[in-house]
C-alpha positions as a printed NumPy array, in Angstrom:
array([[139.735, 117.956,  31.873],
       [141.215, 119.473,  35.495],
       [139.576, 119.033,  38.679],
       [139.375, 121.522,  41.591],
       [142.575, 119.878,  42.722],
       [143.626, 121.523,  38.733],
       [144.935, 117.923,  37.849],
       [143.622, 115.701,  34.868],
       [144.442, 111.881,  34.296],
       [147.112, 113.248,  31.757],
       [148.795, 114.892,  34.335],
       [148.22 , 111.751,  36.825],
       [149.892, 109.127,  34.408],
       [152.708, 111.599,  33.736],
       [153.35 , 111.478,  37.696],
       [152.636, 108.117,  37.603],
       [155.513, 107.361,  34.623],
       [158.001, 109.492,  36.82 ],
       [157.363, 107.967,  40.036],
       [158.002, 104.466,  38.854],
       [161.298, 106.07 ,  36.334],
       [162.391, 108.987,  37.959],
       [165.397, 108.943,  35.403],
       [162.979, 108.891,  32.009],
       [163.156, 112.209,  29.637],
       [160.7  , 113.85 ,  28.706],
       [161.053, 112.754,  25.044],
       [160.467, 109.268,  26.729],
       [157.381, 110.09 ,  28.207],
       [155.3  , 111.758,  25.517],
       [156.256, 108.481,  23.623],
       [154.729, 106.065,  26.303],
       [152.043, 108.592,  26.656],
       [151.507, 109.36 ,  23.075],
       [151.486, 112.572,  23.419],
       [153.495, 115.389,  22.465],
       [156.619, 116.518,  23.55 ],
       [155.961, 119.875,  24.083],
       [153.049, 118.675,  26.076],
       [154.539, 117.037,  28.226],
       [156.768, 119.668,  28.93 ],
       [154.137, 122.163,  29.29 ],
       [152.663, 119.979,  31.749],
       [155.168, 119.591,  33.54 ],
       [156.514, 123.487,  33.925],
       [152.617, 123.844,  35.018],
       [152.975, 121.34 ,  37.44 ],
       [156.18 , 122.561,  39.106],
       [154.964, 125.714,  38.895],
       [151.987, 125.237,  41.077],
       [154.46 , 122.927,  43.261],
       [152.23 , 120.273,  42.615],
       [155.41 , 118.222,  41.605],
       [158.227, 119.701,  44.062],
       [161.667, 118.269,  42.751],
       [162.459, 115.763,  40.503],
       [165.932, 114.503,  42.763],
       [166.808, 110.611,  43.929],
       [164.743, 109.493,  47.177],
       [167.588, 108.311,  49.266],
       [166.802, 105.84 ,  51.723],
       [168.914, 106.586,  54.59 ],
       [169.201, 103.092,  56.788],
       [171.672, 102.844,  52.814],
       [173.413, 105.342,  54.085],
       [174.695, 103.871,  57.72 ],
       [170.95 , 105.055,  59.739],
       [168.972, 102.412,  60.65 ],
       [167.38 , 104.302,  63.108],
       [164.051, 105.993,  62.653],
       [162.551, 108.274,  65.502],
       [159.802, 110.846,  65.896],
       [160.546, 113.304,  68.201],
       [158.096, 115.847,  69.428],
       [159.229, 119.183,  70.632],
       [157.606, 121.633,  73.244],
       [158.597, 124.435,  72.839],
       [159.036, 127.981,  75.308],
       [156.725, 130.139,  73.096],
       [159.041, 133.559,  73.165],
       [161.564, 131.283,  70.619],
       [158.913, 130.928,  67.735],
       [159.253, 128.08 ,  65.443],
       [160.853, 129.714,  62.819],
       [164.18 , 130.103,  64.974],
       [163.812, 126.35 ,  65.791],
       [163.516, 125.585,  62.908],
       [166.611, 126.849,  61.461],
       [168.29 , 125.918,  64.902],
       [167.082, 122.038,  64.158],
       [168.147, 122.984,  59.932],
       [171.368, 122.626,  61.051],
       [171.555, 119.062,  62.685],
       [172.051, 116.917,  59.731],
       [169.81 , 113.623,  61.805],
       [166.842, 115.694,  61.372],
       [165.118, 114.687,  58.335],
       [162.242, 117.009,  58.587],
       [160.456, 119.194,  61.531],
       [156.276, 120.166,  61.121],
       [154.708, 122.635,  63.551],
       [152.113, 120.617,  65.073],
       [148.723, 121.008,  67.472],
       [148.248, 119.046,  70.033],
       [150.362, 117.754,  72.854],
       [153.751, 119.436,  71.201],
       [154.305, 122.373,  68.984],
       [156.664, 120.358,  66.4  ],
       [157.028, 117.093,  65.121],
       [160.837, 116.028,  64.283],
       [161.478, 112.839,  61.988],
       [165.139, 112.012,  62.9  ],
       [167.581, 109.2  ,  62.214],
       [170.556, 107.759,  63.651],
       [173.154, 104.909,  63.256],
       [172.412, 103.671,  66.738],
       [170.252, 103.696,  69.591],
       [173.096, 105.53 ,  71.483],
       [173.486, 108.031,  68.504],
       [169.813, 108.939,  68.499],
       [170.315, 109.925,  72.393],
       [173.383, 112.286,  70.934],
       [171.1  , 113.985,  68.366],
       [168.218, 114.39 ,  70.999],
       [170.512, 115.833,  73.412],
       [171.57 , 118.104,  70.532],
       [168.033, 119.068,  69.929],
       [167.353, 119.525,  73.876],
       [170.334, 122.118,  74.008],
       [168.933, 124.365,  71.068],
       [167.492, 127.542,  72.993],
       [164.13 , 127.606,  73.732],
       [163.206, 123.757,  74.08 ],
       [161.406, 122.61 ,  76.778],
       [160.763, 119.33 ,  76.423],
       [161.385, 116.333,  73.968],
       [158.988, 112.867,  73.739],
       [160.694, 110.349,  71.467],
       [159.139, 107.238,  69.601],
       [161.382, 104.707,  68.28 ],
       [159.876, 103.492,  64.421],
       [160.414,  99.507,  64.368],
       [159.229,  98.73 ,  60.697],
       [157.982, 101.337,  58.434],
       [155.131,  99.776,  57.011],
       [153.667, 102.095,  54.325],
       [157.068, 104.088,  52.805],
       [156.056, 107.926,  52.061],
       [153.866, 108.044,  49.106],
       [152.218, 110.509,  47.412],
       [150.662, 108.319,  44.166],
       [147.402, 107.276,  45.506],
       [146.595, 110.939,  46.108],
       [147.56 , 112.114,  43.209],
       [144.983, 109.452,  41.6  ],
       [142.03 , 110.439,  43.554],
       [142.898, 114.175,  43.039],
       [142.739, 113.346,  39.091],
       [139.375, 111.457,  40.187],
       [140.614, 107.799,  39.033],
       [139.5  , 106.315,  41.961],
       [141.741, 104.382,  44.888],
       [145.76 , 102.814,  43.675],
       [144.615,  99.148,  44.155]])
C-alpha cells in the first residue's frame, strides 16, 4: 500500500537493494525480493517516471579523481542576470559540482572542488568573472561527516520508521 509520498515498503526495499548493489539486474532483484520480474520492472519504470529514482549511474567520489578539495561557495548575484544565465555560465566550469538558488544571505549555493587550495582560488576567480556576479563567500569542507544520502528518507516516506 502507497503513501502520500506514493511509495510502499516494496518500493523502499527495491531502493534499498539498489543502493547497496547499484550493479544488480532486475532479474536479481525480484529473486531477493521474491517477487516478480515484471514487478519489479514495473516498479521501477513507475519510479523513474515520477523521478522518484533519478538515474541509476556510478556515484563517483571525486577526492578518487585528483580533488581533495571540497568548498561551498555562495553567490550574490546583480539581479538583471537571472539565475538561469548563471547557471549555465557556472554549467560550464567543470569544479562546480552543483549550484541551488538559495534565500537568505546569497541567491545561489555552489558545491565546488579542487585539487588544491590554490586551484579552488582559480575556479572562484573563474566564477567571480562570469557576468553578473557580485560577490562570492567561500567555506572550506574539512571532513564530510554524513556522505549524501537519500535512504533514510526514502524509509520514512514508505513509513518504516528511522535507518538505525
Amino acid at each position: 500500500m502507497t503513501n502520500d509520498a506514493g511509495i510502499d515498503a516494496l518500493d523502499a526495499r527495491l531502493i534499498e537493494l539498489l543502493e547497496a548493489e547499484p550493479r544488480i539486474g532486475v532479474l536479481e532483484c525480484s529473486r531477493r525480493l521474491g517477487v516478480a520480474r515484471g514487478t519489479v520492472q514495473a516498479r521501477l519504470d513507475k519510479l523513474t517516471e515520477r523521478a522518484v529514482v533519478r538515474d541509476f549511474g556510478p556515484r563517483v567520489e571525486p577526492a578518487a579523481l585528483g580533488y581533495p578539495v571540497t568548498a561551498f561557495v555562495t553567490l550574490e548575484l546583480r539581479q538583471a542576470v537571472g539565475h538561469e544565465h548563471m547557471a549555465q555560465r557556472l554549467a560550464k566550469i567543470p569544479e562546480v559540482l552543483e549550484a541551488h538558488t538559495v534565500t537568505g544571505q546569497g541567491d545561489m549555493l555552489c558545491r565546488i572542488v579542487a585539487r588544491t587550495n590554490a586551484e579552488l582560488q582559480g575556479v572562484i576567480d573563474r566564477v567571480l568573472a562570469s557576468e553578473g556576479v557580485q560577490r562570492a563567500t567561500t567555506v572550506i569542507a574539512l571532513a564530510e561527516q554524513i556522505p549524501y544520502r537519500t535512504l533514510p528518507l526514502v524509509k520514512q516516506a514508505a513509513d518504516l520508521g528511522p535507518v538505525r
